[in-house]
Amino acid sequence: MIKLIVQLSSPSLLRSVSVDLNNDSSLLIDIPDALCERDKVKFTVHTKTTLNSFQKPDFSVSRQHEDFIWLHDTLVETEEYAGLIIPPAPPKPDFESPREKMHKLGEGEATMTKEEYTKMKQELEAEYLAVFKKTVQVHEIFLQRLSSHPNLSKDRNFQIFLEYDQDLSVRRKNAKEMFGGFFKNMVKSADEVLISGIKDVDEFFEQEKTFLLDYFSKIKDSTAKAEKMTRSHKNVADDYIHISATLNSIAADDNTALKQHLEKFAELLEKLRKVEGRVASDQELKLTELLRYYMRDIQAAKDLLYRRARALADYENSNKALDKARLKSKDVAQAEENQKQCLLKFDKLSESGKKELTSFKGRRVVAFRKNLIEMAELEIKHAKQCVILHSTCIDLMDSSFIFAVVQVRGRR
Amino acid sequence: MSLGSVRNPPPFLDSEDQEPEYDTGDLDSDDGEEIFTGTSNKPFVSTPPETDPSSDIFSEEGSYTVQKHTAPKTNGVQSDEELDLFAEATVELTLTAPNSRGRKEIIGPTEPLSTTVNTHGKLHVANTSNKPSEEVEEEESGDTFELNIAVTNPEKMGDGMNAYMTYKVSTQTTLPAFRSKTFSVRRRFSDFLGLYEKLSVKYNLMGCIIPPPPQKSVVGMTKVKVGKEDPSSAEFVEKRRAALERYLQRVVSHPALLQDSDVQEFLEREELPRAVNTQALSGSGFLKMINKASDAVNKMTIKMNESDNWFESKLQEVENEEQLLRRLHASVDSLVNHRKELCSNTAMFAKSVAMLGSSEENSALSRALSQLAEVEDKLEQLHQEQAFSDFFTLTELLADYLRLLGAVRGCFEQRMKAWQRWQEAQSTLQKKREAEAKLLWSNKPDKLQQAKEDITEWEAKVGQCERDFERISSTLRKEVHRFEKEKCRDFKHHIVKYLESLLRSQHRLVKCWEAFLPEAKAIV
């Protein structure tokens, strides 16, 4: 299909989600380019490091989306990180929307003028590119969050991901893992019931649980509505293309003084639609993408709570087992040991969980603030630009009246 | 001399007091010449014109010269006028009776009136009378009359399936033809259609372009009848009311129609007889459909020997334009729909963000999110108004002109029919002559007399048909010019109006976001 190579320069400017990068440059990761081949996207993951654990200080590998998912799932399943919020996995690259539109455009080609068709095609190509850039960003952010996390950055699998210069698919295609994933999902839904039913002794976690559950559902709803809204905005911008093109056709045939007006109007609409398109995409980036990202992040926070709840359940079970063992006077030492381990695990989880969740709060507020400010500023900028465009056009139209008067007066 | 010396008529509307009446929009650079010289350069005559095809239309009251009545086009939006019912509905006409004054008059074949529309939707009828020489003063020499029409107050009468809406048609005028200066009547939709029917019958054969009324809508009306109080039926009524108002304004801006007794009766008379033949499922309705069908067939079979290329090329222009306007109308319609969608999606989003804000634990962020919800709410309103403006300023304008172009095409068809009648009369005459020749040869004196009478009769008919055809041709030509000027003005006005509405909403957009920004910055 389409072979698209994207060079991204200074993507941090475009990024909507701020990543708490510790200014430690010992491990720097970025995705400088990506290749889109048929349905697969191949990312070039580039690492620069001063750490000895890596073989080379500067190297790149090619990775697919499935590799990222593998890395994420592996981290989630690692016991050691049970008390951490694992950064959410990047979503699958989705080119469905622009592809569908391109298809429809192809079908409707006969009904539009060449100019119209070219413009629509350009718009769609830009849209395609935007989706592409976004998916690259999302994958990049995932890796950068890992690299800036004190614990996760040292993970062995993470290192393999960054360094292993062969195809990772061998490691991925493990049937057991796939099964494991399915089972995990089932357990997760049981978890939801688990934690929403029990009231936590710890005040902090109780509050967090209530807040996160409620907030998640609301932010999920907001994300969906924001998506619809930005899509409508895009539709309006696209309509301007059609109107502008038709006006130009009419102006071409017109021989009266109306011709100039129509042409100016068409020109204005053409400029307008670019601005409107930018408004829509800025909104998408700053608002919708923000909501979408934090929705996933909150899910990751919820996962932490589930793991803690499971650890608690384990601890309580171990207590029961200990009591039973004491009753039967069999395997007491083992049961005691088990109980001690469970308690240890639970405490560790709670402690690290608290830390993670607190820092998550701060992170979230900062990100919201940044994006809302940027969005408001962009909206103002675009609206002011529109104001200028409109006033200029109106002035041009009115001035042609005055011009005509002067002409007539001159005759006298 | 110069246009500046046009004596301004006593302004009718108070709001126009201060403005020097000067319509710059009328002076299109390319047809500036035409305004003053008309299509034909007749020498300056100081006697009233006689048998002028166009002045026939102006009937008994003698010859008229219609003076230019101009209003300024100011940049940007004009200051708000007082809540005058007629603020949006002015049609100003000026008529002069040159015989009553002794000043230098512009006399001669008058150009049909062209209307100008300024930024507030007032229709000004401007003069395009000919000035044979540049120095002729275009002086205001007669009384100026005005006619303002408004259609308001839709009211539902009756109920169930027999219910109907009536509209108040109010007129303000200084024309002597009417009994009083201000009056109003209630009319229902079928009355408007009835008026159109009457005017068509009278003027179709003359080549005048009669503005068509808004379309019937069985679906829309049924909803209203059933009594559903939902916003879509309110929208339908408003759409219809506005359309009826524009229809009447177009009718009275046509000089011939203004003088028409049917029009005057429509405006003035308390009770009008029910126009039954406008019902869709009536006998006359069917008749009309059949006529239309046969017309279509005829059109395909008539091949006219066009002596004047102007008509052929103009018809082609009209047909092309119709096609393009149709496409534009569809695009603008789609814009309106998408904007409405944007509006409802924004509303849903606003609600969702409000909910999110309420469950947010950080108080500053929570406040900011609620503010965001409010901003989005305001945006929704903005979008709603913009969609409204899109619709009424652009979509309806285009729909009106599609119908008007249809009427123009109809006039061309009438002309073709007139030509056809002439040809048929000629061929009948030919036959009669041949018959006479045969009779001469066969020597039957009694039948000969009959034949000679026939010939005379048909010669007269041929002459009549030819005159009709010539007349319809020249009227049509003038009408098309007038129509084009009006269209030019109408479009310009509406484009500017639309741009101004876009400008206003962008201004408000800026304000909304500027108000939000400090809230976002206050997040801690």
mmCIF file of N, CA, C and O in Angstrom, chain B residues 13 15 59 144 156-157 175 239 247 313 326 343 371 387 391 393 433 442 467 472 514:
data_model
loop_
_atom_site.group_PDB
_atom_site.id
_atom_site.type_symbol
_atom_site.label_atom_id
_atom_site.label_comp_id
_atom_site.label_asym_id
_atom_site.label_seq_id
_atom_site.Cartn_x
_atom_site.Cartn_y
_atom_site.Cartn_z
ATOM 1 N N LEU B 13 -38.269 55.931 6.526
ATOM 2 C CA LEU B 13 -37.918 55.355 7.812
ATOM 3 C C LEU B 13 -37.119 56.350 8.605
ATOM 4 O O LEU B 13 -36.216 56.978 8.099
ATOM 5 N N SER B 15 -34.890 55.910 10.706
ATOM 6 C CA SER B 15 -33.478 55.571 10.871
ATOM 7 C C SER B 15 -32.634 56.054 9.719
ATOM 8 O O SER B 15 -31.435 56.114 9.805
ATOM 9 N N SER B 59 -49.251 51.033 -17.435
ATOM 10 C CA SER B 59 -50.698 51.299 -17.585
ATOM 11 C C SER B 59 -51.112 52.750 -17.522
ATOM 12 O O SER B 59 -50.426 53.631 -17.959
ATOM 13 N N THR B 144 -41.698 60.966 -4.144
ATOM 14 C CA THR B 144 -41.165 59.614 -4.061
ATOM 15 C C THR B 144 -42.076 58.825 -3.163
ATOM 16 O O THR B 144 -42.577 59.318 -2.169
ATOM 17 N N LYS B 156 -51.554 29.895 14.430
ATOM 18 C CA LYS B 156 -52.234 28.688 13.973
ATOM 19 C C LYS B 156 -53.725 28.848 14.187
ATOM 20 O O LYS B 156 -54.171 29.208 15.263
ATOM 21 N N MET B 157 -54.486 28.596 13.145
ATOM 22 C CA MET B 157 -55.941 28.673 13.248
ATOM 23 C C MET B 157 -56.526 27.293 13.059
ATOM 24 O O MET B 157 -56.039 26.510 12.257
ATOM 25 N N LEU B 175 -47.774 55.251 -1.392
ATOM 26 C CA LEU B 175 -48.351 55.199 -2.722
ATOM 27 C C LEU B 175 -49.818 55.600 -2.676
ATOM 28 O O LEU B 175 -50.561 55.121 -1.828
ATOM 29 N N LYS B 239 -38.915 29.439 8.870
ATOM 30 C CA LYS B 239 -38.358 29.360 7.516
ATOM 31 C C LYS B 239 -39.398 29.833 6.509
ATOM 32 O O LYS B 239 -39.113 30.612 5.604
ATOM 33 N N TYR B 247 -40.495 36.727 -0.678
ATOM 34 C CA TYR B 247 -41.311 36.596 -1.884
ATOM 35 C C TYR B 247 -42.059 37.888 -2.155
ATOM 36 O O TYR B 247 -42.009 38.441 -3.248
ATOM 37 N N SER B 313 -27.585 32.309 -26.209
ATOM 38 C CA SER B 313 -26.445 32.241 -25.285
ATOM 39 C C SER B 313 -26.892 32.517 -23.858
ATOM 40 O O SER B 313 -26.389 31.929 -22.911
ATOM 41 N N ARG B 326 -27.086 24.774 -7.935
ATOM 42 C CA ARG B 326 -27.619 23.590 -7.281
ATOM 43 C C ARG B 326 -26.523 22.893 -6.482
ATOM 44 O O ARG B 326 -26.706 22.481 -5.335
ATOM 45 N N CYS B 343 -22.444 21.477 16.824
ATOM 46 C CA CYS B 343 -23.146 22.120 17.922
ATOM 47 C C CYS B 343 -23.583 21.090 18.961
ATOM 48 O O CYS B 343 -23.319 21.240 20.158
ATOM 49 N N GLN B 371 -14.954 25.602 34.225
ATOM 50 C CA GLN B 371 -14.893 26.756 33.332
ATOM 51 C C GLN B 371 -14.857 26.297 31.884
ATOM 52 O O GLN B 371 -15.511 26.885 31.019
ATOM 53 N N ALA B 387 -24.831 28.354 12.467
ATOM 54 C CA ALA B 387 -25.569 27.456 11.571
ATOM 55 C C ALA B 387 -26.826 28.155 11.072
ATOM 56 O O ALA B 387 -27.174 28.092 9.890
ATOM 57 N N PHE B 391 -27.618 29.170 7.257
ATOM 58 C CA PHE B 391 -28.813 28.744 6.586
ATOM 59 C C PHE B 391 -29.560 29.912 5.969
ATOM 60 O O PHE B 391 -29.804 29.951 4.764
ATOM 61 N N THR B 393 -28.791 33.079 5.582
ATOM 62 C CA THR B 393 -28.133 34.008 4.668
ATOM 63 C C THR B 393 -27.774 33.329 3.358
ATOM 64 O O THR B 393 -27.946 33.891 2.300
ATOM 65 N N ARG B 433 -53.945 30.960 -48.236
ATOM 66 C CA ARG B 433 -53.613 31.578 -49.524
ATOM 67 C C ARG B 433 -53.646 30.534 -50.634
ATOM 68 O O ARG B 433 -54.159 30.789 -51.727
ATOM 69 N N SER B 442 -60.355 27.183 -59.696
ATOM 70 C CA SER B 442 -61.556 26.381 -59.978
ATOM 71 C C SER B 442 -62.805 27.238 -60.149
ATOM 72 O O SER B 442 -63.878 26.735 -60.409
ATOM 73 N N ARG B 467 -46.101 40.771 -33.542
ATOM 74 C CA ARG B 467 -45.934 41.851 -32.570
ATOM 75 C C ARG B 467 -45.752 41.289 -31.169
ATOM 76 O O ARG B 467 -44.906 41.741 -30.403
ATOM 77 N N ILE B 472 -42.576 40.277 -26.532
ATOM 78 C CA ILE B 472 -42.098 39.382 -25.482
ATOM 79 C C ILE B 472 -40.575 39.336 -25.508
ATOM 80 O O ILE B 472 -39.927 39.289 -24.457
ATOM 81 N N GLU B 514 -10.250 33.879 25.832
ATOM 82 C CA GLU B 514 -9.444 34.790 26.657
ATOM 83 C C GLU B 514 -9.925 34.789 28.095
ATOM 84 O O GLU B 514 -9.135 34.956 29.026
#
